Amino acid sequence: MPPAKDLGVVIDSTLSCNEHVTPTVSKCIAGLSQINRMKWALDRKILATINNALVFSRLFYSPYVWGSTSKKNISKLQKV
């Protein structure tokens, strides 16, 4: 059965969230890379706002989904 996507959350038949965690981590790392490239040009408050917009908004969008995922996926998310 193919995974379903609802409100941006990808749900597979085993509720492992593998197909949701991998792209989420990739997008967060991309956002952190962008922030790192421009950190010298902006003040700390603006950087915190950009960090919240590009990274934390993705991580905390659906925290209840992470409850059924594996420890490996949780570890990936925590490393971000």
GROMACS .gro file of C-alpha atoms in nm:
model
   80
    1MET     CA    1   0.000   0.000   0.000
    2PRO     CA    2   0.150   0.337  -0.095
    3PRO     CA    3   0.200   0.595   0.179
    4ALA     CA    4  -0.066   0.858   0.237
    5LYS     CA    5   0.008   1.227   0.276
    6ASP     CA    6  -0.220   1.439   0.491
    7LEU     CA    7  -0.141   1.797   0.595
    8GLY     CA    8   0.220   1.744   0.488
    9VAL     CA    9   0.272   1.433   0.700
   10VAL     CA   10   0.356   1.114   0.512
   11ILE     CA   11   0.203   0.808   0.678
   12ASP     CA   12   0.298   0.460   0.563
   13SER     CA   13   0.118   0.133   0.634
   14THR     CA   14   0.351   0.040   0.924
   15LEU     CA   15   0.340   0.386   1.088
   16SER     CA   16   0.720   0.389   1.093
   17CYS     CA   17   0.737   0.744   0.950
   18ASN     CA   18   1.055   0.659   0.756
   19GLU     CA   19   0.919   0.828   0.446
   20HIS     CA   20   0.844   1.142   0.646
   21VAL     CA   21   1.157   1.164   0.862
   22THR     CA   22   1.415   1.142   0.582
   23PRO     CA   23   1.284   1.439   0.378
   24THR     CA   24   1.221   1.638   0.696
   25VAL     CA   25   1.581   1.589   0.811
   26SER     CA   26   1.711   1.677   0.464
   27LYS     CA   27   1.509   1.998   0.451
   28CYS     CA   28   1.624   2.098   0.801
   29ILE     CA   29   1.988   2.039   0.711
   30ALA     CA   30   1.942   2.245   0.396
   31GLY     CA   31   1.792   2.526   0.604
   32LEU     CA   32   2.082   2.508   0.851
   33SER     CA   33   2.328   2.527   0.560
   34GLN     CA   34   2.160   2.839   0.430
   35ILE     CA   35   2.166   2.995   0.777
   36ASN     CA   36   2.533   2.908   0.817
   37ARG     CA   37   2.620   3.083   0.489
   38MET     CA   38   2.462   3.411   0.592
   39LYS     CA   39   2.521   3.411   0.968
   40TRP     CA   40   2.800   3.668   0.945
   41ALA     CA   41   2.572   3.925   0.783
   42LEU     CA   42   2.279   3.916   1.027
   43ASP     CA   43   2.238   3.983   1.395
   44ARG     CA   44   2.157   3.709   1.645
   45LYS     CA   45   1.786   3.790   1.685
   46ILE     CA   46   1.722   3.774   1.311
   47LEU     CA   47   1.917   3.447   1.286
   48ALA     CA   48   1.701   3.299   1.562
   49THR     CA   49   1.387   3.401   1.375
   50ILE     CA   50   1.515   3.249   1.051
   51ASN     CA   51   1.617   2.932   1.237
   52ASN     CA   52   1.267   2.903   1.382
   53ALA     CA   53   1.115   2.950   1.038
   54LEU     CA   54   1.338   2.709   0.844
   55VAL     CA   55   1.422   2.439   1.098
   56PHE     CA   56   1.210   2.429   1.413
   57SER     CA   57   0.886   2.479   1.225
   58ARG     CA   58   0.951   2.153   1.038
   59LEU     CA   59   1.059   1.960   1.345
   60PHE     CA   60   0.772   2.070   1.567
   61TYR     CA   61   0.496   2.071   1.306
   62SER     CA   62   0.375   1.722   1.389
   63PRO     CA   63   0.534   1.608   1.717
   64TYR     CA   64   0.264   1.350   1.787
   65VAL     CA   65   0.362   1.160   1.472
   66TRP     CA   66   0.711   1.095   1.611
   67GLY     CA   67   0.568   0.884   1.896
   68SER     CA   68   0.530   0.574   1.679
   69THR     CA   69   0.860   0.602   1.495
   70SER     CA   70   1.179   0.406   1.559
   71LYS     CA   71   1.466   0.510   1.785
   72LYS     CA   72   1.681   0.546   1.472
   73ASN     CA   73   1.442   0.808   1.331
   74ILE     CA   74   1.423   0.990   1.666
   75SER     CA   75   1.803   0.998   1.671
   76LYS     CA   76   1.811   1.151   1.321
   77LEU     CA   77   1.567   1.421   1.428
   78GLN     CA   78   1.756   1.498   1.748
   79LYS     CA   79   2.084   1.535   1.561
   80VAL     CA   80   1.934   1.813   1.352
   0.00000   0.00000   0.00000
